[in-house]
CSV table of C-alpha atoms and ligand atoms in Angstrom, one decimal:
chain,number,residue,atom,x,y,z
A,1,MET,CA,-5.1,42.7,0.2
A,2,GLY,CA,-2.6,40.1,-0.3
A,3,ARG,CA,-3.2,37.0,-2.2
A,4,ILE,CA,-6.2,35.1,-0.5
A,5,ALA,CA,-5.3,31.1,0.6
A,6,ILE,CA,-7.1,28.9,2.4
A,7,VAL,CA,-5.3,25.9,4.1
A,8,THR,CA,-7.6,23.3,5.4
A,9,GLY,CA,-7.7,21.6,9.0
A,10,GLY,CA,-6.2,25.2,9.4
A,11,THR,CA,-6.8,25.5,13.0
A,12,ARG,CA,-4.4,23.0,14.5
A,13,GLY,CA,-1.7,21.0,14.0
A,14,ILE,CA,0.7,21.3,10.9
A,15,GLY,CA,-2.3,23.3,9.3
A,16,ARG,CA,-2.1,26.0,11.9
A,17,ALA,CA,1.2,27.0,11.1
A,18,ILE,CA,1.1,27.3,8.0
A,19,CYS,CA,-1.7,29.6,8.5
A,20,GLU,CA,0.2,31.9,10.4
A,21,THR,CA,3.6,31.2,7.9
A,22,LEU,CA,1.1,32.6,5.4
A,23,GLN,CA,-0.2,35.3,7.5
A,24,ASN,CA,3.7,36.5,7.5
A,25,ASP,CA,4.4,36.2,4.1
A,26,GLY,CA,1.8,38.6,3.3
A,27,PHE,CA,-1.5,36.2,2.0
A,28,THR,CA,-4.7,36.6,3.5
A,29,VAL,CA,-5.8,33.9,5.4
A,30,VAL,CA,-8.9,31.9,5.9
A,31,ALA,CA,-8.4,28.5,7.8
A,32,ASN,CA,-10.7,26.1,7.2
A,33,TYR,CA,-11.8,23.4,9.9
A,34,GLY,CA,-13.8,20.1,10.5
A,35,GLY,CA,-15.8,20.2,13.9
A,36,ASN,CA,-13.0,21.0,16.9
A,37,ASP,CA,-15.1,24.4,17.2
A,38,GLU,CA,-13.2,25.5,20.5
A,39,LYS,CA,-10.1,25.2,18.9
A,40,ALA,CA,-11.2,27.3,15.6
A,41,ARG,CA,-12.7,30.1,18.3
A,42,ALA,CA,-8.7,29.8,20.5
A,43,PHE,CA,-7.1,30.5,16.6
A,44,THR,CA,-8.9,32.7,15.3
A,45,GLN,CA,-8.6,35.3,19.0
A,46,GLU,CA,-5.1,34.4,18.7
A,47,THR,CA,-4.4,34.6,14.8
A,48,GLY,CA,-6.8,37.1,14.0
A,49,ILE,CA,-7.5,34.5,11.2
A,50,PRO,CA,-11.1,33.8,10.6
A,51,ALA,CA,-12.0,30.0,10.1
A,52,TYR,CA,-15.3,28.5,8.8
A,53,LYS,CA,-16.2,25.0,9.3
A,54,TRP,CA,-16.6,22.4,6.5
A,55,ASP,CA,-16.8,18.3,6.0
A,56,VAL,CA,-14.1,18.8,2.5
A,57,GLY,CA,-15.1,15.2,2.2
A,58,ASP,CA,-18.4,16.6,1.7
A,59,HIS,CA,-18.5,17.8,-1.9
A,60,GLU,CA,-21.3,20.3,-1.6
A,61,ALA,CA,-20.2,21.3,1.6
A,62,CYS,CA,-16.4,22.6,-0.4
A,63,ILE,CA,-18.1,24.1,-3.1
A,64,ALA,CA,-20.7,26.0,-0.8
A,65,GLY,CA,-17.8,26.7,1.4
A,66,CYS,CA,-15.4,27.9,-1.1
A,67,GLU,CA,-18.2,30.4,-2.5
A,68,LYS,CA,-18.7,32.0,1.0
A,69,VAL,CA,-14.9,32.4,1.4
A,70,ALA,CA,-14.8,34.2,-2.2
A,71,SER,CA,-18.1,36.5,-1.4
A,72,GLU,CA,-16.8,37.4,2.3
A,73,VAL,CA,-13.2,37.8,1.5
A,74,GLY,CA,-12.6,37.2,-2.2
A,75,PRO,CA,-11.5,34.8,-4.8
A,76,VAL,CA,-9.4,32.0,-3.8
A,77,ASP,CA,-5.9,32.1,-5.1
A,78,VAL,CA,-4.1,29.4,-2.9
A,79,VAL,CA,-5.4,26.1,-1.4
A,80,VAL,CA,-3.5,23.9,1.2
A,81,ASN,CA,-4.7,20.5,1.2
A,82,ASN,CA,-3.6,19.8,4.3
A,83,ALA,CA,-6.8,17.9,6.5
A,84,GLY,CA,-6.8,14.7,6.8
A,85,ILE,CA,-7.5,11.6,9.5
A,86,THR,CA,-6.2,8.6,10.1
A,87,ARG,CA,-8.4,5.0,11.2
A,88,ASP,CA,-5.6,3.1,11.5
A,89,GLY,CA,-6.0,-0.9,11.4
A,90,THR,CA,-4.9,-4.2,9.6
A,91,LEU,CA,-6.4,-5.0,7.2
A,92,GLN,CA,-8.2,-7.9,8.4
A,93,LYS,CA,-9.8,-5.6,11.4
A,94,MET,CA,-10.2,-2.5,8.9
A,95,SER,CA,-14.1,-1.7,8.2
A,96,PHE,CA,-15.5,-0.4,4.9
A,97,ASP,CA,-16.5,2.5,6.7
A,98,ASP,CA,-12.7,3.2,7.8
A,99,TRP,CA,-11.3,2.7,4.6
A,100,ASN,CA,-13.9,4.9,3.0
A,101,GLU,CA,-13.6,7.7,5.5
A,102,VAL,CA,-9.8,8.3,4.9
A,103,MET,CA,-10.5,7.8,1.5
A,104,ARG,CA,-12.9,10.6,1.6
A,105,ILE,CA,-11.5,12.8,3.5
A,106,ASN,CA,-7.6,12.7,2.8
A,107,LEU,CA,-7.6,12.3,-1.1
A,108,GLY,CA,-11.7,13.7,-1.7
A,109,GLY,CA,-11.0,16.4,-0.1
A,110,CYS,CA,-8.2,17.1,-2.3
A,111,PHE,CA,-10.5,16.9,-5.5
A,112,ASN,CA,-13.3,19.1,-3.6
A,113,MET,CA,-11.0,21.5,-3.0
A,114,ALA,CA,-9.7,21.6,-6.4
A,115,LYS,CA,-13.1,21.8,-8.4
A,116,ALA,CA,-14.3,24.6,-6.2
A,117,CYS,CA,-10.9,26.7,-6.7
A,118,PHE,CA,-8.8,25.3,-9.2
A,119,PRO,CA,-10.8,27.3,-12.2
A,120,GLY,CA,-10.8,30.6,-10.8
A,121,MET,CA,-7.3,30.8,-10.5
A,122,ARG,CA,-6.9,29.2,-14.5
A,123,GLU,CA,-9.5,31.9,-15.3
A,124,ARG,CA,-7.4,34.7,-13.3
A,125,GLY,CA,-3.7,33.2,-14.9
A,126,TRP,CA,-2.1,32.4,-10.7
A,127,GLY,CA,-3.0,29.7,-8.4
A,128,ARG,CA,-0.5,27.6,-6.1
A,129,ILE,CA,-2.3,24.6,-5.0
A,130,VAL,CA,-0.1,22.2,-2.4
A,131,ASN,CA,-1.8,18.8,-1.1
A,132,ILE,CA,0.0,17.1,2.4
A,133,GLY,CA,0.9,13.9,1.4
A,134,SER,CA,2.8,12.0,3.6
A,135,ILE,CA,5.9,9.5,4.0
A,136,ASN,CA,3.0,6.7,4.4
A,137,GLY,CA,1.8,7.3,1.1
A,138,GLN,CA,5.4,7.1,-0.1
A,139,ALA,CA,6.9,4.1,1.8
A,140,GLY,CA,3.7,2.3,3.0
A,141,GLN,CA,3.0,1.3,7.0
A,142,TYR,CA,2.0,-1.3,8.4
A,143,GLY,CA,-1.8,-1.4,9.5
A,144,GLN,CA,-2.0,1.9,7.6
A,145,VAL,CA,-3.7,0.4,4.1
A,146,ASN,CA,-6.4,3.5,4.0
A,147,TYR,CA,-3.9,6.2,5.3
A,148,ALA,CA,-1.6,5.4,2.9
A,149,ALA,CA,-3.7,4.7,0.1
A,150,ALA,CA,-5.0,8.0,0.0
A,151,LYS,CA,-1.8,10.2,0.8
A,152,SER,CA,-0.1,7.8,-2.4
A,153,GLY,CA,-3.4,8.7,-4.2
A,154,ILE,CA,-2.4,12.5,-3.3
A,155,HIS,CA,1.1,12.2,-5.1
A,156,GLY,CA,-0.5,10.7,-8.4
A,157,PHE,CA,-3.4,13.3,-8.5
A,158,THR,CA,-0.6,16.2,-8.0
A,159,LYS,CA,1.1,15.2,-11.0
A,160,ALA,CA,-1.8,14.8,-12.8
A,161,LEU,CA,-3.2,18.5,-12.0
A,162,ALA,CA,0.0,20.1,-12.2
A,163,GLN,CA,0.0,19.3,-15.8
A,164,GLU,CA,-3.5,20.8,-16.6
A,165,GLY,CA,-2.4,24.0,-14.7
A,166,ALA,CA,0.9,24.7,-15.8
A,167,ARG,CA,0.4,26.6,-18.9
A,168,ALA,CA,-2.0,28.8,-16.6
A,169,GLY,CA,0.3,29.7,-14.1
A,170,VAL,CA,-1.3,27.5,-11.4
A,171,THR,CA,1.6,25.1,-10.1
A,172,VAL,CA,0.2,22.1,-8.0
A,173,ASN,CA,3.1,19.9,-5.5
A,174,ALA,CA,2.7,18.4,-2.9
A,175,ILE,CA,4.6,17.8,0.5
A,176,ALA,CA,5.7,14.7,1.7
A,177,PRO,CA,6.1,15.3,6.0
A,178,GLY,CA,7.6,12.9,8.4
A,179,TYR,CA,6.7,12.0,11.8
A,180,ILE,CA,5.7,15.4,13.3
A,181,ASP,CA,4.8,16.6,16.5
A,182,THR,CA,1.5,17.5,16.5
A,183,ASP,CA,-1.6,15.5,17.9
A,184,MET,CA,-1.8,13.3,15.3
A,185,VAL,CA,1.4,11.7,16.0
A,186,ALA,CA,0.0,12.2,20.5
A,187,ALA,CA,-2.3,9.6,19.4
A,188,VAL,CA,0.8,7.0,18.7
A,189,PRO,CA,1.8,4.7,22.0
A,190,GLU,CA,4.4,5.7,23.1
A,191,PRO,CA,6.7,2.5,23.1
A,192,VAL,CA,5.8,2.9,19.0
A,193,LEU,CA,6.4,6.4,19.1
A,194,GLU,CA,10.2,5.2,20.8
A,195,LYS,CA,10.6,2.8,17.6
A,196,ILE,CA,10.1,5.3,14.6
A,197,VAL,CA,12.1,7.8,15.9
A,198,ALA,CA,14.9,5.4,16.7
A,199,LYS,CA,14.8,5.1,12.7
A,200,ILE,CA,14.9,9.2,11.7
A,201,PRO,CA,18.6,9.4,11.0
A,202,VAL,CA,17.9,13.4,12.3
A,203,GLY,CA,17.0,11.7,15.9
A,204,ARG,CA,13.9,13.4,16.5
A,205,LEU,CA,10.5,14.4,15.4
A,206,GLY,CA,9.7,17.9,12.7
A,207,LYS,CA,8.4,20.9,13.4
A,208,ALA,CA,5.0,21.8,12.0
A,209,ASP,CA,7.1,24.8,11.3
A,210,GLU,CA,9.2,23.1,9.5
A,211,ILE,CA,6.2,21.6,7.0
A,212,ALA,CA,5.1,25.6,6.8
A,213,ARG,CA,8.5,26.5,5.8
A,214,GLY,CA,8.2,23.7,2.8
A,215,VAL,CA,4.9,25.6,2.1
A,216,SER,CA,5.7,28.8,2.1
A,217,PHE,CA,8.3,28.7,-0.8
A,218,LEU,CA,5.8,26.7,-3.0
A,219,CYS,CA,2.9,29.4,-2.7
A,220,SER,CA,5.6,32.1,-3.4
A,221,GLU,CA,6.6,33.7,-6.8
A,222,ASP,CA,9.9,32.3,-6.6
A,223,GLY,CA,8.5,28.9,-6.3
A,224,GLY,CA,6.7,29.5,-9.7
A,225,PHE,CA,9.2,27.1,-11.6
A,226,VAL,CA,8.2,23.9,-9.3
A,227,THR,CA,5.4,22.1,-10.2
A,228,GLY,CA,4.0,18.9,-10.3
A,229,SER,CA,6.9,18.0,-7.5
A,230,THR,CA,7.2,16.2,-3.9
A,231,MET,CA,8.6,18.1,-1.1
A,232,SER,CA,10.0,15.6,1.4
A,233,ILE,CA,10.4,17.1,4.8
A,234,ASN,CA,11.1,13.7,6.9
A,235,GLY,CA,14.5,14.1,8.5
A,236,GLY,CA,15.9,12.0,6.0
A,237,GLN,CA,13.5,8.7,6.8
A,238,HIS,CA,12.9,8.1,3.8
A,239,MET,CA,15.0,9.2,0.6
A,240,TYR,CA,14.7,8.3,-2.8
B,301,NDP,P1,-3.9,17.4,13.5
B,301,NDP,O1,-4.7,16.2,13.5
B,301,NDP,O2,-3.2,17.9,14.6
B,301,NDP,O3,-5.5,18.4,12.7
B,301,NDP,C1,-6.0,17.8,11.7
B,301,NDP,C2,-7.1,18.8,10.9
B,301,NDP,O4,-7.7,18.5,9.9
B,301,NDP,C3,-7.8,19.9,11.7
B,301,NDP,O5,-7.7,21.3,12.3
B,301,NDP,C4,-9.0,18.8,11.6
B,301,NDP,O6,-10.1,19.9,12.1
B,301,NDP,C5,-8.9,19.1,10.3
B,301,NDP,N1,-9.8,18.2,9.8
B,301,NDP,C6,-9.7,16.7,10.1
B,301,NDP,N2,-11.5,16.2,9.8
B,301,NDP,C7,-11.7,16.7,8.6
B,301,NDP,C8,-12.4,17.0,7.9
B,301,NDP,N3,-13.4,16.1,7.7
B,301,NDP,N4,-12.7,18.5,7.1
B,301,NDP,C9,-12.1,19.7,6.7
B,301,NDP,N5,-10.9,19.2,7.8
B,301,NDP,C10,-10.8,18.6,8.6
B,301,NDP,O7,-2.9,16.8,12.0
B,301,NDP,P2,-1.5,16.8,11.7
B,301,NDP,O8,-1.3,18.6,12.2
B,301,NDP,O9,-1.0,16.0,12.5
B,301,NDP,O10,-1.8,16.7,10.1
B,301,NDP,C11,-2.2,17.3,9.0
B,301,NDP,C12,-2.0,16.7,7.8
B,301,NDP,O11,-0.5,15.9,7.6
B,301,NDP,C13,-3.1,15.7,7.2
B,301,NDP,O12,-3.1,15.7,6.5
B,301,NDP,C14,-1.7,14.4,7.6
B,301,NDP,O13,-1.8,13.3,7.7
B,301,NDP,C15,-0.8,15.2,7.3
B,301,NDP,N6,0.7,14.5,8.2
B,301,NDP,C16,1.1,14.6,8.8
B,301,NDP,C17,2.1,13.8,9.9
B,301,NDP,C18,2.6,14.2,11.0
B,301,NDP,O14,3.4,13.7,12.2
B,301,NDP,N7,1.7,15.1,11.9
B,301,NDP,C19,3.0,13.1,9.1
B,301,NDP,C20,2.7,13.1,7.4
B,301,NDP,C21,1.5,13.9,7.1
B,301,NDP,P3,-10.6,19.7,13.6
B,301,NDP,O15,-9.7,20.5,14.4
B,301,NDP,O16,-11.8,20.7,13.5
B,301,NDP,O17,-11.1,18.3,13.8
């Protein structure tokens, strides 16, 4: 059995592509998801990858979920914090609940999963954590103060935790995707999406597989000298 990787929000979109790519790389992969049982069932049928349901924003549920995975599959060597949601709106219209929910799931989920899995990785002397941030956490985005703040927080969280893991063989990195063709982007109104695509230098949306290839490298042995970094995969939309 290969090293064990868990991908949060792994049953569809970018997460699913990451699961399949890591499986091809030889990892024993487990997916987590939030609530869409139908998608999760289809995913497991099609890929053979088990899917475990829990809310990554719920600290206790994360600890219990990772313990279940450890007892049923084995100790977790790789965590990909991919689960994420949007609750968009201008500050004026955004409720405190919309702010809180995005912070709780998108940023809190990274903390919860790290609390559950990072100590074991350190003890065993090897680990990989990859956090999926966003171009909108780097550059900001109108109507997304909650999402941009949570994703920006992920980039800081990554750099801080990388320093705690480095000596113990645990790398911690982030990927900041640009606009990728998934359900999340399908929710963006067509005229808005057209304007977004017009601003992407390569002239198209990204593909989930293109994010998964980046995760694959960061989780590989060859990626062992890369830690605390943010890999931007965005078609040239944001460069710095
Ligand atoms: P999708 O909306 O297609 O999928 C989201 C996944 O996250 C689903 O599997 C969903 O589970 C899961 N999820 C949502 N909430 C929770 C929760 N509370 N606990 C556990 N799992 C949860 O998203 P994408 O594939 O588009 O995005 C994946 C990641 O990439 C996100 O973090 C997103 O912010 C980021 N990203 C995406 C971009 C894009 O253009 N698509 C651009 C930049 C970043 P379920 O199916 O059960 O609902």
